[in-house]
Coordinates of C-alpha atoms in Angstrom, one line a residue:
Q1 CA -0.4 20.0 17.9
A2 CA -2.1 23.4 18.3
S3 CA -0.8 25.5 21.2
Q4 CA -3.2 27.0 23.9
E5 CA -2.7 30.5 22.4
E6 CA -3.8 29.2 18.9
L7 CA -6.8 27.5 20.5
K8 CA -7.8 30.7 22.3
A9 CA -7.5 32.8 19.2
A10 CA -9.6 30.4 17.2
Y11 CA -12.2 30.2 20.0
R12 CA -12.5 34.0 20.2
R13 CA -12.9 34.3 16.4
L14 CA -15.6 31.7 16.2
C15 CA -17.4 33.1 19.2
M16 CA -17.6 36.5 17.6
L17 CA -18.9 34.9 14.4
Y18 CA -21.6 32.6 16.0
H19 CA -22.6 34.7 19.1
P20 CA -26.4 34.7 19.3
D21 CA -26.6 38.3 20.3
K22 CA -25.1 39.4 17.0
H23 CA -28.0 38.1 15.0
R24 CA -31.5 39.6 15.2
D25 CA -33.3 37.2 12.8
P26 CA -35.0 34.5 15.0
E27 CA -34.0 31.7 12.6
L28 CA -30.4 32.9 12.4
K29 CA -30.3 33.3 16.2
T30 CA -31.4 29.7 16.7
Q31 CA -28.7 28.4 14.3
A32 CA -26.1 30.6 15.9
E33 CA -27.0 29.3 19.4
R34 CA -26.5 25.7 18.2
L35 CA -23.1 26.4 16.5
F36 CA -22.0 28.6 19.5
N37 CA -22.7 25.7 21.9
L38 CA -20.7 23.3 19.7
V39 CA -17.7 25.7 19.7
H40 CA -18.0 26.1 23.4
Q41 CA -18.1 22.3 24.0
A42 CA -15.0 21.9 21.8
Y43 CA -13.1 24.6 23.6
E44 CA -14.0 23.1 27.0
V45 CA -12.5 19.7 25.9
L46 CA -9.4 21.1 24.2
S47 CA -8.5 23.7 26.8
D48 CA -8.2 21.1 29.6
P49 CA -4.9 19.0 29.1
Q50 CA -6.5 15.9 30.6
T51 CA -9.7 15.8 28.5
R52 CA -7.7 16.9 25.4
A53 CA -5.4 13.9 25.9
I54 CA -8.4 11.6 26.2
Y55 CA -10.0 13.1 23.1
D56 CA -6.7 12.9 21.0
I57 CA -6.4 9.2 21.8
Y58 CA -10.0 7.9 22.1
G59 CA -12.1 10.5 20.3
R60 CA -15.6 11.5 21.4
R61 CA -16.2 7.9 22.6
G62 CA -13.6 8.4 25.3
L63 CA -15.3 11.5 26.6
E64 CA -18.8 9.9 26.6
M65 CA -17.8 6.9 28.8
E66 CA -19.4 7.0 32.2
G67 CA -17.3 6.3 35.3
W68 CA -14.2 7.2 33.3
E69 CA -13.7 3.6 32.3
V70 CA -10.9 4.7 30.0
V71 CA -8.6 6.1 32.6
E72 CA -8.6 7.4 36.1
R73 CA -9.7 11.0 36.3
K74 CA -6.8 12.1 38.6
R75 CA -4.1 11.2 36.0
T76 CA -2.1 13.8 34.1
A77 CA -2.0 14.1 30.3
A78 CA 1.4 12.4 30.2
E79 CA 0.1 9.5 32.3
I80 CA -2.9 9.1 30.1
R81 CA -0.7 8.9 27.0
E82 CA 1.6 6.4 28.8
E83 CA -1.4 4.3 29.7
F84 CA -2.7 4.4 26.2
E85 CA 0.7 3.3 24.8
R86 CA 0.8 0.4 27.3
L87 CA -2.7 -0.8 26.2
Q88 CA -1.7 -0.4 22.6
R89 CA 1.4 -2.6 23.2
E90 CA -0.9 -5.3 24.8
R91 CA -3.3 -5.1 21.9
E92 CA -0.3 -5.5 19.5
E93 CA 0.9 -8.6 21.4
R94 CA -2.6 -10.1 21.3
R95 CA -2.7 -9.4 17.5
L96 CA 0.7 -11.0 17.2
Q97 CA -0.5 -14.2 19.0
Q98 CA -3.5 -14.4 16.6
R99 CA -1.4 -13.8 13.4
T100 CA -0.2 -16.9 11.5
N101 CA 1.1 -15.1 8.4
P102 CA 0.3 -18.0 6.0
K103 CA 2.3 -18.2 2.8
G104 CA 1.8 -20.6 -0.1
T105 CA 2.9 -21.5 -3.6
I106 CA 1.1 -23.6 -6.2
S107 CA 3.0 -24.5 -9.3
V108 CA 1.6 -26.4 -12.2
G109 CA 3.9 -27.3 -15.1
I110 CA 2.3 -27.7 -18.5
D111 CA 3.9 -29.5 -21.5
A112 CA 2.6 -27.9 -24.7
T113 CA 5.5 -28.9 -27.0
D114 CA 3.0 -30.8 -29.2
L115 CA 1.8 -27.4 -30.4
F116 CA 5.1 -26.7 -32.2
D117 CA 7.3 -29.9 -32.1
R118 CA 5.0 -32.3 -34.0
Y119 CA 6.3 -35.0 -36.3
D120 CA 3.5 -35.8 -38.7
E121 CA 4.7 -39.3 -39.7
E122 CA 4.3 -40.5 -36.1
Y123 CA 0.7 -39.3 -35.9
E124 CA -0.6 -40.6 -39.2
D125 CA -2.2 -43.8 -37.8
V126 CA -3.0 -42.5 -34.3
P127 CA -6.8 -41.8 -33.7
G128 CA -7.3 -38.1 -32.8
S129 CA -3.8 -37.2 -33.8
S130 CA -5.0 -34.0 -35.5
F131 CA -5.4 -32.4 -32.1
P132 CA -2.2 -31.4 -30.2
Q133 CA -1.7 -33.1 -26.8
I134 CA -1.3 -30.6 -23.9
E135 CA -0.7 -32.2 -20.5
I136 CA 0.3 -31.4 -17.0
N137 CA 3.7 -33.0 -16.3
K138 CA 4.7 -31.6 -12.9
M139 CA 3.1 -30.0 -9.9
H140 CA 4.5 -28.4 -6.7
I141 CA 2.6 -27.2 -3.6
S142 CA 4.1 -25.6 -0.6
Q143 CA 2.6 -23.9 2.4
S144 CA 4.0 -22.3 5.6
I145 CA 2.5 -20.7 8.7
E146 CA 4.1 -18.7 11.5
A147 CA 3.0 -19.0 15.1
P148 CA 4.3 -16.3 17.5
L149 CA 5.0 -17.8 20.9
T150 CA 6.3 -14.7 22.6
A151 CA 7.4 -11.2 21.5
T152 CA 10.8 -12.7 20.6
D153 CA 10.1 -16.4 19.7
T154 CA 8.3 -17.7 16.6
A155 CA 7.5 -21.2 15.4
I156 CA 7.4 -21.7 11.6
L157 CA 5.7 -24.8 10.2
S158 CA 6.1 -25.5 6.5
G159 CA 5.5 -28.4 4.1
N160 CA 5.7 -29.2 0.4
L161 CA 4.6 -31.8 -2.1
S162 CA 6.0 -32.3 -5.6
T163 CA 5.3 -34.7 -8.5
Q164 CA 6.8 -35.0 -11.9
N165 CA 5.9 -37.5 -14.6
G166 CA 4.2 -39.8 -12.1
N167 CA 6.9 -39.7 -9.4
G168 CA 6.8 -37.5 -6.4
G169 CA 7.4 -36.9 -2.7
G170 CA 7.1 -34.4 0.0
S171 CA 8.6 -33.0 3.2
I172 CA 7.7 -31.2 6.4
N173 CA 9.8 -28.7 8.4
L174 CA 9.6 -27.1 11.8
A175 CA 11.7 -24.0 12.6
L176 CA 12.0 -22.2 15.9
R177 CA 13.3 -18.6 15.6
R178 CA 14.4 -16.4 18.5
V179 CA 15.3 -12.7 18.2
T180 CA 18.3 -12.4 20.5
S181 CA 18.8 -8.6 20.2
A182 CA 18.2 -5.7 17.9
K183 CA 21.2 -6.9 15.9
G184 CA 20.4 -10.5 15.2
W185 CA 18.4 -13.7 15.5
G186 CA 18.9 -17.5 15.5
E187 CA 16.8 -20.3 14.1
L188 CA 16.8 -24.1 14.7
E189 CA 15.2 -26.3 11.9
F190 CA 14.0 -29.9 12.0
G191 CA 12.7 -31.6 8.9
A192 CA 11.7 -35.0 7.4
G193 CA 10.5 -36.3 4.1
D194 CA 9.9 -39.5 2.1
L195 CA 12.7 -38.9 -0.4
H196 CA 15.3 -37.7 2.1
G197 CA 15.9 -38.6 5.7
P198 CA 15.8 -36.3 8.8
L199 CA 17.2 -32.8 8.5
F200 CA 18.8 -30.7 11.2
G201 CA 19.8 -27.1 10.6
L202 CA 20.9 -23.9 12.4
K203 CA 20.6 -20.4 10.9
I204 CA 22.1 -17.3 12.4
F205 CA 21.6 -13.7 11.3
R206 CA 23.8 -10.8 12.6
N207 CA 24.2 -7.1 11.9
L208 CA 28.0 -6.6 12.0
T209 CA 27.7 -2.8 11.4
P210 CA 24.8 -0.5 10.5
R211 CA 25.6 -1.1 6.8
C212 CA 26.8 -4.8 6.9
F213 CA 25.2 -8.1 7.9
I214 CA 26.1 -11.8 7.7
T215 CA 23.9 -14.9 7.5
T216 CA 25.2 -18.5 8.2
N217 CA 23.2 -21.6 7.6
C218 CA 24.5 -25.1 8.7
A219 CA 22.6 -28.3 7.9
L220 CA 22.9 -32.0 8.3
Q221 CA 20.9 -34.2 5.9
F222 CA 20.6 -37.9 6.8
S223 CA 20.0 -40.4 4.1
S224 CA 20.6 -44.0 3.1
R225 CA 24.0 -42.9 1.7
G226 CA 25.0 -41.4 5.1
V227 CA 25.2 -37.9 6.5
R228 CA 25.5 -35.0 4.1
P229 CA 26.7 -31.8 5.8
G230 CA 26.1 -28.4 4.2
L231 CA 27.2 -24.8 5.0
T232 CA 26.0 -21.6 3.4
T233 CA 27.4 -18.1 4.4
V234 CA 26.2 -14.8 2.9
L235 CA 27.9 -11.5 3.6
A236 CA 26.0 -8.4 2.5
R237 CA 26.9 -4.7 2.6
N238 CA 25.1 -1.4 1.7
L239 CA 27.3 0.1 -1.0
D240 CA 25.1 3.2 -1.1
K241 CA 21.5 4.3 -0.3
N242 CA 20.0 2.1 -3.0
T243 CA 22.7 -0.5 -3.7
M244 CA 23.5 -3.8 -1.9
G245 CA 26.5 -6.1 -2.5
Y246 CA 26.4 -9.8 -1.7
L247 CA 29.1 -12.5 -1.3
Q248 CA 27.9 -16.1 -0.9
W249 CA 29.8 -19.3 -0.2
R250 CA 28.1 -22.6 -0.3
W251 CA 29.8 -25.9 0.6
G252 CA 28.2 -29.3 0.5
I253 CA 26.2 -31.2 -2.2
Q254 CA 26.4 -28.3 -4.7
S255 CA 29.4 -26.2 -3.7
A256 CA 29.6 -22.7 -5.2
M257 CA 30.8 -19.2 -4.8
N258 CA 28.5 -16.3 -5.8
T259 CA 28.9 -12.6 -5.9
S260 CA 26.1 -10.1 -6.8
I261 CA 25.3 -6.4 -6.8
V262 CA 21.6 -5.3 -6.5
R263 CA 20.5 -1.7 -7.1
D264 CA 16.9 -0.9 -6.3
T265 CA 15.5 2.6 -6.8
K266 CA 12.0 4.0 -7.1
T267 CA 12.0 3.6 -10.9
S268 CA 14.3 0.6 -11.5
H269 CA 15.8 -2.6 -10.2
F270 CA 19.2 -3.8 -11.5
T271 CA 21.1 -7.1 -10.7
V272 CA 24.4 -8.5 -11.9
A273 CA 25.7 -11.8 -10.5
L274 CA 28.6 -14.2 -11.1
Q275 CA 28.7 -17.8 -9.8
L276 CA 31.5 -20.3 -9.9
G277 CA 30.5 -23.8 -8.8
I278 CA 29.8 -27.5 -9.3
P279 CA 27.8 -28.3 -11.4
H280 CA 26.6 -24.8 -12.3
S281 CA 28.7 -21.7 -13.2
F282 CA 27.1 -18.7 -14.8
M283 CA 26.9 -15.0 -15.2
M284 CA 23.5 -13.1 -15.0
V285 CA 22.4 -9.6 -15.7
S286 CA 18.8 -8.4 -15.2
Y287 CA 17.0 -5.1 -15.3
Q288 CA 13.5 -4.1 -14.3
H289 CA 11.8 -0.7 -15.0
K290 CA 9.0 0.4 -12.6
F291 CA 6.4 2.7 -14.1
Q292 CA 5.0 5.3 -11.7
D293 CA 1.3 4.5 -12.5
E294 CA -1.5 3.4 -10.2
D295 CA -1.3 -0.2 -11.6
Q296 CA 2.4 -0.5 -10.6
T297 CA 3.4 -1.8 -14.1
R298 CA 6.9 -3.3 -14.3
V299 CA 8.8 -4.4 -17.4
K300 CA 11.8 -6.7 -17.0
G301 CA 14.5 -8.5 -19.0
S302 CA 17.5 -10.7 -18.1
L303 CA 20.4 -12.6 -19.7
K304 CA 21.9 -15.7 -18.1
A305 CA 24.8 -17.6 -19.6
G306 CA 26.8 -20.5 -18.2
F307 CA 27.9 -24.2 -18.6
F308 CA 24.2 -25.2 -19.0
G309 CA 23.7 -22.8 -22.0
T310 CA 22.2 -19.4 -22.5
I311 CA 18.8 -18.1 -21.5
V312 CA 17.1 -14.7 -22.4
E313 CA 14.0 -13.8 -20.5
Y314 CA 11.7 -10.8 -20.8
G315 CA 8.3 -10.0 -19.4
A316 CA 6.0 -7.7 -17.5
E317 CA 3.8 -7.6 -14.4
R318 CA 0.9 -5.4 -13.4
K319 CA -1.5 -4.9 -10.4
I320 CA -5.0 -6.0 -11.5
S321 CA -6.7 -5.5 -8.1
R322 CA -6.0 -4.2 -4.6
H323 CA -4.3 -7.5 -3.6
S324 CA -3.5 -9.2 -6.9
V325 CA -0.5 -8.9 -9.3
L326 CA -0.4 -10.7 -12.6
G327 CA 2.9 -11.3 -14.5
A328 CA 4.1 -13.1 -17.6
T329 CA 7.7 -14.0 -18.7
V330 CA 8.9 -15.4 -21.9
S331 CA 12.1 -17.6 -21.6
V332 CA 14.1 -18.3 -24.7
G333 CA 17.2 -20.5 -24.3
V334 CA 19.7 -23.0 -25.7
P335 CA 19.2 -25.9 -25.2
Q336 CA 16.1 -25.3 -23.1
G337 CA 13.9 -24.0 -25.9
V338 CA 10.9 -21.6 -25.5
S339 CA 8.7 -21.4 -22.4
L340 CA 6.0 -19.0 -21.1
K341 CA 5.7 -18.5 -17.4
I342 CA 2.5 -17.0 -15.9
K343 CA 2.5 -15.9 -12.3
L344 CA -0.4 -14.6 -10.1
N345 CA 0.3 -13.2 -6.7
R346 CA -2.8 -13.0 -4.5
A347 CA -2.0 -11.5 -1.1
S348 CA 0.5 -14.0 0.4
Q349 CA -0.3 -16.8 -2.1
T350 CA 1.5 -17.4 -5.4
Y351 CA 0.2 -19.3 -8.3
F352 CA 2.8 -20.2 -11.0
F353 CA 2.1 -21.8 -14.4
P354 CA 5.3 -22.6 -16.5
V355 CA 4.2 -23.6 -20.0
H356 CA 7.0 -25.4 -22.0
L357 CA 6.2 -24.6 -25.7
T358 CA 9.1 -26.1 -27.6
D359 CA 12.6 -27.6 -27.2
Q360 CA 13.8 -25.7 -30.3
L361 CA 14.3 -22.0 -31.1
L362 CA 11.3 -21.4 -33.2
P363 CA 10.3 -17.8 -34.1
S364 CA 6.6 -18.8 -34.2
A365 CA 6.8 -20.0 -30.6
V366 CA 8.5 -16.8 -29.5
F367 CA 5.9 -14.7 -31.4
Y368 CA 2.9 -16.5 -29.9
A369 CA 4.4 -16.6 -26.4
T370 CA 4.9 -12.8 -26.6
V371 CA 1.7 -11.7 -28.3
G372 CA -0.8 -14.2 -27.0
P373 CA -0.6 -13.2 -23.3
L374 CA -0.8 -9.5 -24.3
V375 CA -3.9 -10.0 -26.4
V376 CA -5.6 -12.1 -23.7
Y377 CA -4.7 -9.6 -20.9
F378 CA -6.0 -6.5 -22.6
A379 CA -9.2 -8.3 -23.7
M380 CA -9.8 -9.6 -20.1
H381 CA -8.8 -6.2 -18.6
R382 CA -11.2 -4.3 -20.8
L383 CA -14.1 -6.7 -20.8
V384 CA -13.9 -8.3 -17.3
I385 CA -11.4 -6.8 -14.8
K386 CA -12.2 -3.1 -15.4
P387 CA -16.0 -3.4 -15.2
Y388 CA -15.7 -5.6 -12.2
L389 CA -13.4 -3.2 -10.3
R390 CA -15.6 -0.2 -11.3
A391 CA -18.8 -2.0 -10.0
Q392 CA -16.9 -3.0 -6.8
K393 CA -15.8 0.6 -6.2
E394 CA -19.4 1.8 -6.8
R395 CA -20.8 -0.7 -4.3
E396 CA -18.2 0.3 -1.6
L397 CA -18.9 4.0 -2.2
E398 CA -22.7 3.4 -2.0
K399 CA -22.3 1.5 1.2
Q400 CA -20.1 4.3 2.7
R401 CA -22.7 6.9 1.6
E402 CA -25.5 5.0 3.3
N403 CA -23.5 4.6 6.5
T404 CA -22.7 8.3 6.7
A405 CA -25.9 9.7 5.1
S406 CA -27.4 11.0 8.4
D407 CA -24.1 12.4 9.6
I408 CA -23.4 14.2 6.3
L409 CA -26.9 15.6 6.3
Q410 CA -26.3 17.1 9.7
K411 CA -22.9 18.5 8.6
K412 CA -24.5 20.0 5.5
Q413 CA -27.1 21.8 7.6
E414 CA -24.5 23.1 10.0
A415 CA -22.3 24.3 7.1
E416 CA -25.3 26.1 5.4
A417 CA -26.2 27.7 8.8
A418 CA -22.6 28.7 9.3
V419 CA -22.4 30.3 5.8
R420 CA -25.6 32.4 6.6
L421 CA -24.1 33.5 9.9
M422 CA -20.8 34.5 8.2
Q423 CA -22.4 36.9 5.7
E424 CA -22.0 40.1 7.8
S425 CA -18.4 39.3 8.9
V426 CA -17.5 38.5 5.3
R427 CA -18.9 41.8 4.2
R428 CA -16.7 43.6 6.7
I429 CA -13.6 41.6 5.7
I430 CA -14.1 42.3 2.0
E431 CA -14.4 46.0 2.7
A432 CA -11.2 46.0 4.7
E433 CA -9.3 44.0 2.1
E434 CA -10.6 46.2 -0.8
A435 CA -9.4 49.3 1.1
R436 CA -5.8 47.9 1.3
M437 CA -5.8 46.1 -2.2
G438 CA -5.6 42.9 -0.3
L439 CA -6.9 39.3 -0.7
I440 CA -10.4 38.8 -2.0
I441 CA -11.8 35.4 -2.7
V442 CA -13.8 35.8 -6.0
N443 CA -14.9 32.2 -6.3
A444 CA -14.1 28.9 -4.5
W445 CA -15.3 25.4 -5.0
Y446 CA -14.7 22.2 -3.0
G447 CA -15.3 18.6 -4.0
K448 CA -14.7 16.3 -7.0
F449 CA -13.5 17.9 -10.2
V450 CA -13.3 16.0 -13.5
N451 CA -10.4 17.5 -15.7
D452 CA -9.3 14.3 -17.4
N453 CA -10.9 13.3 -20.7
S454 CA -10.8 9.6 -19.7
R455 CA -13.2 10.5 -16.8
R456 CA -15.5 12.7 -18.7
N457 CA -18.5 10.4 -18.0
E458 CA -18.1 10.9 -14.2
K459 CA -20.3 13.5 -12.5
V460 CA -18.8 16.7 -11.0
K461 CA -19.7 17.0 -7.3
V462 CA -18.7 20.4 -5.8
I463 CA -20.0 23.0 -3.3
D464 CA -19.5 26.7 -3.3
V465 CA -17.2 27.7 -0.4
T466 CA -16.4 31.3 -1.4
V467 CA -17.9 32.8 1.8
P468 CA -16.3 30.3 4.3
L469 CA -12.9 30.9 2.7
Q470 CA -13.2 34.7 2.7
C471 CA -14.1 34.4 6.4
L472 CA -10.8 32.7 7.1
V473 CA -8.8 35.5 5.5
K474 CA -6.7 37.5 8.0
D475 CA -4.3 40.3 7.3
S476 CA -4.5 39.6 3.5
K477 CA -3.5 35.9 4.0
L478 CA -5.3 32.6 3.9
I479 CA -3.5 29.7 5.5
L480 CA -4.9 26.1 5.6
T481 CA -3.0 23.3 7.3
E482 CA -2.5 19.6 6.1
A483 CA -5.9 18.2 7.0
S484 CA -9.1 17.4 5.2
K485 CA -10.9 20.7 4.3
A486 CA -14.3 19.1 5.0
G487 CA -13.8 20.0 8.6
L488 CA -13.5 23.7 8.1
P489 CA -16.3 26.0 9.2
G490 CA -18.9 26.3 6.4
F491 CA -17.6 23.1 4.6
Y492 CA -18.9 19.6 4.4
D493 CA -18.1 16.5 2.3
P494 CA -20.1 16.6 -1.0
C495 CA -18.7 13.2 -2.2
V496 CA -17.9 10.7 0.5
G497 CA -15.1 8.3 -0.2
E498 CA -14.0 10.1 -3.5
E499 CA -11.0 12.2 -4.3
K500 CA -11.6 15.9 -3.5
S501 CA -9.8 19.2 -4.3
L502 CA -10.2 22.9 -3.5
K503 CA -10.2 25.3 -6.4
V504 CA -9.8 29.0 -5.6
L505 CA -10.1 32.1 -7.9
Y506 CA -8.8 35.1 -5.9
Q507 CA -7.7 38.7 -6.4
F508 CA -4.6 40.1 -4.8
R509 CA -3.2 43.6 -5.5
G510 CA -5.9 44.0 -8.1
V511 CA -4.6 40.9 -10.1
L512 CA -6.6 37.7 -10.6
H513 CA -5.0 34.4 -9.7
Q514 CA -6.2 30.7 -9.6
V515 CA -4.9 27.8 -7.5
M516 CA -5.9 24.2 -7.1
S517 CA -5.2 22.3 -3.9
A518 CA -5.7 18.6 -3.0
D519 CA -7.9 17.8 0.0
N520 CA -5.2 17.1 2.5
E521 CA -2.7 19.5 1.1
A522 CA -1.6 22.6 3.0
L523 CA -2.5 25.9 1.2
R524 CA -1.1 29.4 1.7
I525 CA -2.2 32.3 -0.5
P526 CA -1.1 34.7 -1.8
K527 CA 1.8 32.6 -3.2
Q528 CA 5.3 33.9 -2.5

């Protein structure tokens, strides 16, 4: 975004710094010539609107292409950008055609009631009765894929299989969705299964206002008992920035009316819902607290009461790797008993394991369902997950260092040469700043700092950048923009792929100050 005037000013300043005629030492003169040529090449590219547009879009690769394969030479900067945006749209459409967006769920129900609900007299004469029987009593598998046909049309194929206590079935569905405008879309659905007959459905979504939308779903289910029609309508409205209100009406096999309010903020998620229907009517309140840590920990609890009884649920979930989230929920209800639900989300796949522990309200079952998963998680996290992630991160960093080793070595040599060439200019700047009691950089370091006790085993990797920073001082001010500081004259990256900071100890008006700045953070000293 720099203007031509800013580019000229930076070019003049660097030319004065690196001009070969200003250095008598043969070695310094050679280094100055190399850096001076680099500055001149950069200015030649950036001062021409056409080559600058190519560089901004394609980088150095675009400039090095012979025959101007990227774009015709006669085009203006605006035309080059327009061409780039057109090519980008085409690439996006090709990516859209290739994307299937697969989603899947695998659920395995486990019956572990024999751990708590044992009747000793029934087991006295049964061989092996001293061991509790734990068995899988139900399974469910579902999968769906999306196939974009055009920019507005998408085909969605989904299927599922379920089994419980030896009986099961499955179904397959095909939906065709068309985005009709920026305000809505429509979807046609066709389905068939071995437990139910053919299904035909129509779903419509429409934004009524910028803060309100409606969804309507009509379905016809064919079976041996005849045709079963169904209709579901949802009206939703933004009550404020973080709150949504929903009204739902369902008519058909299980008719019901439902109203709910959902409030979602950066630190919490709150839901209250009320449903009146046949056969289920209930009231539900749930709350989830989101911790602002790198593992995205969440703690949740809910209360649900209705004609079926009362259920209290509480649990937590946490990110265990870049693409995986692990969660556990304890469910205590009357007459449902006690259950433990374990869920693992891996990218777009969900693995769900509901474990039914007892049909009664037993304190021992609640205790083990709560404490057991915590003990197992912390043991696994400390002994398996954490060492694995640390080793994986080290491998990635090592690979990144190997790939950039030659480039970083060249940058280091250029930075060291630039520092040597800056010495005379820096001496003059310091003299001028001392005379006016201005800004003097006493010490400055750039790289990886270890201030946290939990990271005390990690190695500090910093370079001294006192001279390059002092060289950037102008009129008793130092201004750095929002960009990686590794690209500044006299800087280089001392720790590729790791978090970096800039630490500056400076003197202004005869008083010492210290400031710490993140790598991509803008910096202006002296502070106001």
